[in-house]
Short mmCIF file of C-alpha atoms and ligand atoms in Angstrom, two decimals:
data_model
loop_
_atom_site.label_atom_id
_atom_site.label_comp_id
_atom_site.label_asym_id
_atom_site.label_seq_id
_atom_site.Cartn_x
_atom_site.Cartn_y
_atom_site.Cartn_z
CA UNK A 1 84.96 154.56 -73.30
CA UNK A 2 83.39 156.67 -76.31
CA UNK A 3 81.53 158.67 -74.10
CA UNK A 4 81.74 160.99 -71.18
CA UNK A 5 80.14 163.60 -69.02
CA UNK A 6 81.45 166.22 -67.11
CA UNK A 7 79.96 168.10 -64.26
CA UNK A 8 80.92 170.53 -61.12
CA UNK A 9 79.38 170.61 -57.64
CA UNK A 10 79.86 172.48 -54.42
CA UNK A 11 81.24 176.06 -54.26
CA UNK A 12 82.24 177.13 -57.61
CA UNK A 13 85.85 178.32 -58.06
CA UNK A 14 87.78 180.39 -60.45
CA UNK A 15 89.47 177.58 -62.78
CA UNK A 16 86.52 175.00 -63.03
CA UNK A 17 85.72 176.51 -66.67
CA UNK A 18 89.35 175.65 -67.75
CA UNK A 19 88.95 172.41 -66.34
CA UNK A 20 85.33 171.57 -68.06
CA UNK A 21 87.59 173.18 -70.99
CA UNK A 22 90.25 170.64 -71.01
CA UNK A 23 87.88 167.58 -70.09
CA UNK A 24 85.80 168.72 -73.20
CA UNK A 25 88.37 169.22 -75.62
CA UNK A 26 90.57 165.72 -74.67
CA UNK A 27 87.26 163.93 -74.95
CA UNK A 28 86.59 165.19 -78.13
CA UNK A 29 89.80 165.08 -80.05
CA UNK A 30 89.67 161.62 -78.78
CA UNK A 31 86.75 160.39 -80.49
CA UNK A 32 84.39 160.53 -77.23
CA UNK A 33 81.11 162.07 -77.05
CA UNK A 34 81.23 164.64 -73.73
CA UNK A 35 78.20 165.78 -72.46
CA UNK A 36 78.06 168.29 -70.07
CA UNK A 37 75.78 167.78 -66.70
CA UNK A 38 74.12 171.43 -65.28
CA UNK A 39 73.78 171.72 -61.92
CA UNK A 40 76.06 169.25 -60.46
CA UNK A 41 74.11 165.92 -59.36
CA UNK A 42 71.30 167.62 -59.20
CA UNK A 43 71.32 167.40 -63.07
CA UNK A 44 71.93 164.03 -63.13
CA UNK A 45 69.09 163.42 -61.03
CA UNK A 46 66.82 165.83 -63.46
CA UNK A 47 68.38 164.48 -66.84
CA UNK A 48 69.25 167.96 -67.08
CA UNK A 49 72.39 167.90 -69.62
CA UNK A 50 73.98 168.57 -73.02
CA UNK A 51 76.26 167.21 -75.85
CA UNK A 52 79.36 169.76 -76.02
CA UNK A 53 81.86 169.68 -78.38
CA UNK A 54 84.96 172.03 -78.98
CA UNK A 55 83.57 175.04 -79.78
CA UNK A 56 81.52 174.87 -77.34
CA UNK A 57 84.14 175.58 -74.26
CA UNK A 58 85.49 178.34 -76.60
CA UNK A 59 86.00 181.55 -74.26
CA UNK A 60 85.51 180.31 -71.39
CA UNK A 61 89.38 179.99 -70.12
CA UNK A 62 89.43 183.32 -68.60
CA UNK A 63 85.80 183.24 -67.07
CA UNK A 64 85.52 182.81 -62.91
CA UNK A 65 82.19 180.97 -62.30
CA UNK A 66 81.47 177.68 -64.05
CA UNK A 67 79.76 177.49 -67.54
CA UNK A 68 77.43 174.10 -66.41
CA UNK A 69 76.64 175.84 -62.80
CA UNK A 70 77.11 173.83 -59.39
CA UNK A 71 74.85 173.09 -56.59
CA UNK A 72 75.21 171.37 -53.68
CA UNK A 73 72.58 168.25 -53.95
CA UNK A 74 71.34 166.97 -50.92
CA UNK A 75 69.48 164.57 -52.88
CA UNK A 76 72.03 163.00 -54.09
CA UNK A 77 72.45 161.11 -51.16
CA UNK A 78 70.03 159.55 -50.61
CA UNK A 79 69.34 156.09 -53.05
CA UNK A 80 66.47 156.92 -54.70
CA UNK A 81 68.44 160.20 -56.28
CA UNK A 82 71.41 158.11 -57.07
CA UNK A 83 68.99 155.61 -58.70
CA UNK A 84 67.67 157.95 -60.95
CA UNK A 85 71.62 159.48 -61.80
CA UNK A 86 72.13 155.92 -62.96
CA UNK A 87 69.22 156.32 -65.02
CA UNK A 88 70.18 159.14 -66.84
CA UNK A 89 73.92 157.70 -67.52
CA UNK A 90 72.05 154.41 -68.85
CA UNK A 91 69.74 156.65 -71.26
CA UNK A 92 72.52 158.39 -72.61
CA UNK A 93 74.94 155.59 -72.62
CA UNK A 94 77.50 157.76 -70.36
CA UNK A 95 80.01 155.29 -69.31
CA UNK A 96 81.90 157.53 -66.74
CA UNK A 97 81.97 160.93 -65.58
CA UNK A 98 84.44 163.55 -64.19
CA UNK A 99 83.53 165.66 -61.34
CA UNK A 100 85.13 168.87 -60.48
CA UNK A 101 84.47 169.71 -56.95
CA UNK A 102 85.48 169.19 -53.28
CA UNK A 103 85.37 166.52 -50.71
CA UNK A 104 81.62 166.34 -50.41
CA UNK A 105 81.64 166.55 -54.25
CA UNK A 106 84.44 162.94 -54.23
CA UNK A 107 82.36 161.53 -52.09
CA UNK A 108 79.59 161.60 -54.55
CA UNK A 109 81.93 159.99 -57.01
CA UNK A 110 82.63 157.66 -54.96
CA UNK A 111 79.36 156.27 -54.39
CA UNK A 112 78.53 156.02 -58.01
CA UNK A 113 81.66 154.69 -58.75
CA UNK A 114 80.56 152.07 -56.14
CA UNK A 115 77.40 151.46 -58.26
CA UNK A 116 78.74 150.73 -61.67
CA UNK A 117 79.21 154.36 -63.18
CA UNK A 118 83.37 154.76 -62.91
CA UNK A 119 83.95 158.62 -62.11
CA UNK A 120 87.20 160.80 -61.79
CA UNK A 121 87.82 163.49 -59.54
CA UNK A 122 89.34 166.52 -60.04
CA UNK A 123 89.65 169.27 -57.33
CA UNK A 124 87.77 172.33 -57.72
CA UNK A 125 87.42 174.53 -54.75
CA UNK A 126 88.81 178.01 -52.76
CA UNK A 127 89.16 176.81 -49.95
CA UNK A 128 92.34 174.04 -50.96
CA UNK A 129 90.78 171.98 -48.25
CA UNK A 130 91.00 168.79 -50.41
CA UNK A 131 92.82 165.92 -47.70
CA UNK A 132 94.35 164.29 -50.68
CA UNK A 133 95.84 167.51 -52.81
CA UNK A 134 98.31 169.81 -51.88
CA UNK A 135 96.60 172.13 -54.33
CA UNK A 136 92.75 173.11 -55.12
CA UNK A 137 91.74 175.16 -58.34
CA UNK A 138 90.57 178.21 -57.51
CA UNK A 139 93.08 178.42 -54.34
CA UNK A 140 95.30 180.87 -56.16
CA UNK A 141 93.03 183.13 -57.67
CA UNK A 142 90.88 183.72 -54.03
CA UNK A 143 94.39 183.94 -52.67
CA UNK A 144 95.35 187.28 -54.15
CA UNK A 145 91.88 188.30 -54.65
CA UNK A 146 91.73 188.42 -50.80
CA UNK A 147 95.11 190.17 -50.82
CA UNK A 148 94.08 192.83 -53.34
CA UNK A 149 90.91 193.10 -50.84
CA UNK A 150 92.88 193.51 -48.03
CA UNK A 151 95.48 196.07 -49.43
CA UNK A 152 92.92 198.37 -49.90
CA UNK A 153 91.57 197.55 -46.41
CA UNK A 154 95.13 198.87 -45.22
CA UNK A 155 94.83 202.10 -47.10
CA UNK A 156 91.93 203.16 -44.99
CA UNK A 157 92.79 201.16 -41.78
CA UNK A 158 96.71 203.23 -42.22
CA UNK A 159 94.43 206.59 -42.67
CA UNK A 160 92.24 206.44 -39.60
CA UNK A 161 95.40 204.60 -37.45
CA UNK A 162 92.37 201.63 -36.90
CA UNK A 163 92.44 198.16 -36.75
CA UNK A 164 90.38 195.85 -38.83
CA UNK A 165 89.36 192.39 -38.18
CA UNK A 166 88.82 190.43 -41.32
CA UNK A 167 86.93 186.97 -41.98
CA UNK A 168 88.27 185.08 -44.63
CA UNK A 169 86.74 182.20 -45.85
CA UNK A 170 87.94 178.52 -45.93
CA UNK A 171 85.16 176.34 -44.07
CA UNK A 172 87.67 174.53 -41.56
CA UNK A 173 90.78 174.76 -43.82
CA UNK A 174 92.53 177.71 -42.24
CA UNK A 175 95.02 177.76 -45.41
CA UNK A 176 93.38 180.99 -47.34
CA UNK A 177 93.94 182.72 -44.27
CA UNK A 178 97.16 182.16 -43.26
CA UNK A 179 98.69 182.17 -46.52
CA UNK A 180 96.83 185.63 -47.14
CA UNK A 181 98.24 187.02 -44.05
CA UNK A 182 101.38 186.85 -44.65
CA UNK A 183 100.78 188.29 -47.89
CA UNK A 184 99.07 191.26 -46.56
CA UNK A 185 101.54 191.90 -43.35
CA UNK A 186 98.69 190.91 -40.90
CA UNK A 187 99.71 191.38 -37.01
CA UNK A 188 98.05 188.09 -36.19
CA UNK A 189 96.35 185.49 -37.75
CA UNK A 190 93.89 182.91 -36.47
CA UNK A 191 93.46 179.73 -38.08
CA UNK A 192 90.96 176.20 -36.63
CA UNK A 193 94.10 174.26 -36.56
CA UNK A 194 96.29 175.68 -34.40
CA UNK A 195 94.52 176.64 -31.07
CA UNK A 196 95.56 180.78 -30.03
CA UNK A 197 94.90 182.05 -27.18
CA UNK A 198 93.25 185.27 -27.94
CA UNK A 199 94.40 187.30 -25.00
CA UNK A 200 98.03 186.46 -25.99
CA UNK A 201 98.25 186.24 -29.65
CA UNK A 202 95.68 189.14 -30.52
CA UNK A 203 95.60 191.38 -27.78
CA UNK A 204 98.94 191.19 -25.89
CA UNK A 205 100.66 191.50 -29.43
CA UNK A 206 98.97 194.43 -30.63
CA UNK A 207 99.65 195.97 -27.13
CA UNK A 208 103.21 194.96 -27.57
CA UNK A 209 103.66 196.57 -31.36
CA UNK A 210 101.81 199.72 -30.11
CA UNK A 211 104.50 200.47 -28.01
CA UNK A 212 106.81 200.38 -30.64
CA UNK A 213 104.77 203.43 -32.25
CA UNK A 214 102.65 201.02 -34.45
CA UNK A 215 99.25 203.04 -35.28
CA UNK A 216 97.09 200.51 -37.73
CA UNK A 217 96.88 196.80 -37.38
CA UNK A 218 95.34 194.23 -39.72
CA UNK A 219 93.79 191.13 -37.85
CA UNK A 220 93.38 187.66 -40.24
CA UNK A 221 90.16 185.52 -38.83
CA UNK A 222 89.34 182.48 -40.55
CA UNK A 223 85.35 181.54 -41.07
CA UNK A 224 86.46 178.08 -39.12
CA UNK A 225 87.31 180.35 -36.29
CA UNK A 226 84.72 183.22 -37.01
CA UNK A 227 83.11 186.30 -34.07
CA UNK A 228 84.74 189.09 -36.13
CA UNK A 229 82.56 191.23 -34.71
CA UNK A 230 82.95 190.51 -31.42
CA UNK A 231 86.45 190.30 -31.64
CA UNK A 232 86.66 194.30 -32.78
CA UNK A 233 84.77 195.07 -30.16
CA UNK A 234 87.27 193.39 -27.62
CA UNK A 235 90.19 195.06 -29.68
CA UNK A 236 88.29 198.44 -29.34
CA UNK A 237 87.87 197.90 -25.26
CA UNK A 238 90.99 196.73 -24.26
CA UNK A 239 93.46 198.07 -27.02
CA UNK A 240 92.28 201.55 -26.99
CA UNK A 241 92.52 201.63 -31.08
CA UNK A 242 89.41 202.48 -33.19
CA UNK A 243 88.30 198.79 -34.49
CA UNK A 244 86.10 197.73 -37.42
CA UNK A 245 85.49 194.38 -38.61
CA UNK A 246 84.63 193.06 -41.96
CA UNK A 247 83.44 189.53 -43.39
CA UNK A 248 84.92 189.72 -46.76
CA UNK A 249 82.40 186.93 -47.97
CA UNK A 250 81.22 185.31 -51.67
CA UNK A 251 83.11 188.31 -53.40
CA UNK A 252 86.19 185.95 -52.49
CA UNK A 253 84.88 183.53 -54.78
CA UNK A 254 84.56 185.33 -58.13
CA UNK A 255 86.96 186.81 -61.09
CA UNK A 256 89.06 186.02 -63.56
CA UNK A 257 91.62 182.56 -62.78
CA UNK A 258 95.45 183.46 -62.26
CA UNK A 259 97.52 181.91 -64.90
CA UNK A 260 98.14 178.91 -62.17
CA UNK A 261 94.28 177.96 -62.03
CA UNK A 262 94.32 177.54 -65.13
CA UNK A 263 97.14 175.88 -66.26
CA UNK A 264 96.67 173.30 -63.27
CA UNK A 265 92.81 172.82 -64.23
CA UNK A 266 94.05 172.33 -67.70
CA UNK A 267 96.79 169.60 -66.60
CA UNK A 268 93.81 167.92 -64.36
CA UNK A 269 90.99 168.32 -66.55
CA UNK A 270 93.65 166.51 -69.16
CA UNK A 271 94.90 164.13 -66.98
CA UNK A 272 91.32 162.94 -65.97
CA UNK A 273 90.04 162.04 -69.36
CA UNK A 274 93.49 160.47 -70.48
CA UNK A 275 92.17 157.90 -67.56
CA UNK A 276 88.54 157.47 -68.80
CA UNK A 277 90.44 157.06 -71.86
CA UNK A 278 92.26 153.94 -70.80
CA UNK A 279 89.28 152.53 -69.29
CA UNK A 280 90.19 153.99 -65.34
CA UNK A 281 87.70 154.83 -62.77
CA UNK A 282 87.51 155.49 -59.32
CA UNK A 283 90.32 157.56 -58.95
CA UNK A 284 90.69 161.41 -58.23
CA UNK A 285 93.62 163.61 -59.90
CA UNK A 286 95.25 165.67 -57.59
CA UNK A 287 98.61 167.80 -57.05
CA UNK A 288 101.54 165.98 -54.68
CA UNK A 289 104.78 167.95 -54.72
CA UNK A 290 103.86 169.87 -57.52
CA UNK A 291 103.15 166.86 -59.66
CA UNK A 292 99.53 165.81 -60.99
CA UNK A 293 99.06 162.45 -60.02
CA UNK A 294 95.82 159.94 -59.49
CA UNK A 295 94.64 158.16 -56.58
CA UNK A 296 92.12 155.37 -55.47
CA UNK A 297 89.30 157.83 -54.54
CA UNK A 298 88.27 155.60 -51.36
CA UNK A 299 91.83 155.80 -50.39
CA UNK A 300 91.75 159.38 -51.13
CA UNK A 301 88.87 160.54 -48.83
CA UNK A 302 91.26 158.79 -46.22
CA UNK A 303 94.04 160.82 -45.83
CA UNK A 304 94.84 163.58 -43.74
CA UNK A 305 96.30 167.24 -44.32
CA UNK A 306 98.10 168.99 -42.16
CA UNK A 307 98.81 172.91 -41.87
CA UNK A 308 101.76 174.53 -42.23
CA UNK A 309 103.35 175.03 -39.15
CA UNK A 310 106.52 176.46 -40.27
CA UNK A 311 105.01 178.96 -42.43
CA UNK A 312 102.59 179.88 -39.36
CA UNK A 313 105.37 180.50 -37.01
CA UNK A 314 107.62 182.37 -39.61
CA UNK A 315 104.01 184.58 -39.53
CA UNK A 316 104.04 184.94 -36.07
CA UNK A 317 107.58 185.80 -35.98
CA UNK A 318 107.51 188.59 -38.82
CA UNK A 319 104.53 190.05 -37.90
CA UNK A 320 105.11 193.01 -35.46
O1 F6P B 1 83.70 175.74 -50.39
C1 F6P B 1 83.82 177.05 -50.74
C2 F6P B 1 83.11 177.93 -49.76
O2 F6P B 1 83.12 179.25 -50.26
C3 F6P B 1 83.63 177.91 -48.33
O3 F6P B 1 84.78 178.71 -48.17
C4 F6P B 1 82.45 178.39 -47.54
O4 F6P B 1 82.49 177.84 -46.25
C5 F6P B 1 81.29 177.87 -48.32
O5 F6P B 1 81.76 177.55 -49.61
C6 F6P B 1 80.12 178.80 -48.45
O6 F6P B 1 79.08 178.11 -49.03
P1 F6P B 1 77.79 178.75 -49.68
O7 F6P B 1 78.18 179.30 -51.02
O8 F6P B 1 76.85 177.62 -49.80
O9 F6P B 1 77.32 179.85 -48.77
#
């Protein structure tokens, strides 16, 4: 292939510039022309792109965001907006593309893949929600920017002996939250995949750590589950502690990438050109036991993910 484009979609995450980065600068010092698609789809649908070369993804490692924007393009799906995507790889002579995104974003790639136009995936979202990939860019950096959230939460929670109920985001994938909770000493956590009982894992255990003098409590809610609100209230009524509840929200998704964002978006972004390269479509680069690999992307949207049970329990266990 001599040359490329490059584009994110969905919810941007902490990482995707490193990743756009890498894709850029492999293409390049390769011999390929990369071009750079705004807007997700959507700018593939609007011929909305431009050439980059390696100064142009110069400081950009350390930026959250995503230098070429993201949308999530309902027109996209439907054929007469994938017709005209096709178009706009035909005009510029872009023989395959690499998107950065999420499920919805694969699925995408798959479908123009389908249609002649070979794409790579690479996974690009907080919420680490990808079936296929034990490991999303951006996971890491939400991660402890919900823990530094919640520490200070605990600062004024510990002051006024309250508890507070916090919504963490995720869509379905209750990962964020559970991993977070831990991390922040939360007294219980509820996740979509494992059904809790709220009388007996929320209210019955903060009964039960009150009477071993505990004053403050921390309560993890994942969106999947969401009613943070209504769930303080409940607290409040039948716990007799002073509740608040906050949804910590879009702030989750901003700031600077960890070192492991970027180094794994650096690997990916890498890894997905070096397939372009060899003439490869169709598949998506992910992370299985801590190794980047590639997949068949149909086979990819296939698989299932399971949570951590183990690390749940050892949460319930420790948490009192
Ligand atoms: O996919 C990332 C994510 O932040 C999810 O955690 C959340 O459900 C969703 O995006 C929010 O989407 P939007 O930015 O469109 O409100």
């Amino acid at each position: 292939m001599k040359t490329i484009a490059v584009l994110t979609s969905g919810g941007d995450a902490p990482g995707m510039n490193a990743a756009i980065r890498a894709v850029v600068r492999t293409g390049c010092e390769n011999g390929m022309s990369v071009y750079g698609i705004n807007r997700g789809y959507q700018g593939l649908i609007d011929d909305d792109l431009i050439e980059l070369n390696i100064r142009s993804v110069s400081d950009i490692i350390h930026r959250g965001g995503t230098m070429l924007h993201s949308a999530r393009c309902l027109a996209f799906k439907e054929e007469e907006g994938m017709q005209k995507a096709i178009e706009t790889c035909k005009k510029h002579g872009i023989e395959g593309i690499v998107v950065i995104g999420g499920d919805g974003s694969f699925r995408g790639a798959r479908d123009l893949s389908l249609r002649g136009i070979p794409c790579i995936g690479v996974p690009g979202t907080i919420d680490n929600d990808i079936v296929s990939s034990d490991y999303t860019i951006g996971y890491d950096t939400c991660l402890n920017t919900i823990m530094d959230m919640v520490d200070r939460l605990r600062d004024t929670v510990e002051s006024h002996s309250r508890c507070m109920v916090v919504e963490v985001m995720g869509n379905r994938c209750g990962d964020l939250t559970l991993n977070s909770g831990i991390a922040v000493g939360a007294t219980a956590i509820v996740i979509p995949e494992i059904q809790s009982d709220i009388e007996k894992h929320v209210i019955e255990r903060i009964r039960r750590t009150q009477k071993t003098d505990k004053k403050h409590f921390i309560i993890m809610v994942a969106e999947g589950i969401g009613g943070v609100a209504a769930l303080a209230k409940k607290i409040q009524e039948e716990c007799g502690v002073e509740t608040r509840s906050i949804v910590l929200g879009h702030v989750q998704r901003g700031g600077s990438p960890t070192a492991r964002d970027r180094v794994i978006a650096s690997e990916m972004g890498y890894h997905a050109v070096q397939l372009l390269m060899k003439g490869i479509g169709n598949r998506v680069v992910v992370m299985r036991k801590d190794e980047i690999v590639d997949y068949d992307i149909i086979e990819a949207l296939t698989m299932t993910k399971e949570i951590d049970t183990t690390l749940y329990n050892i949460a319930h266990e420790i948490s009192i």
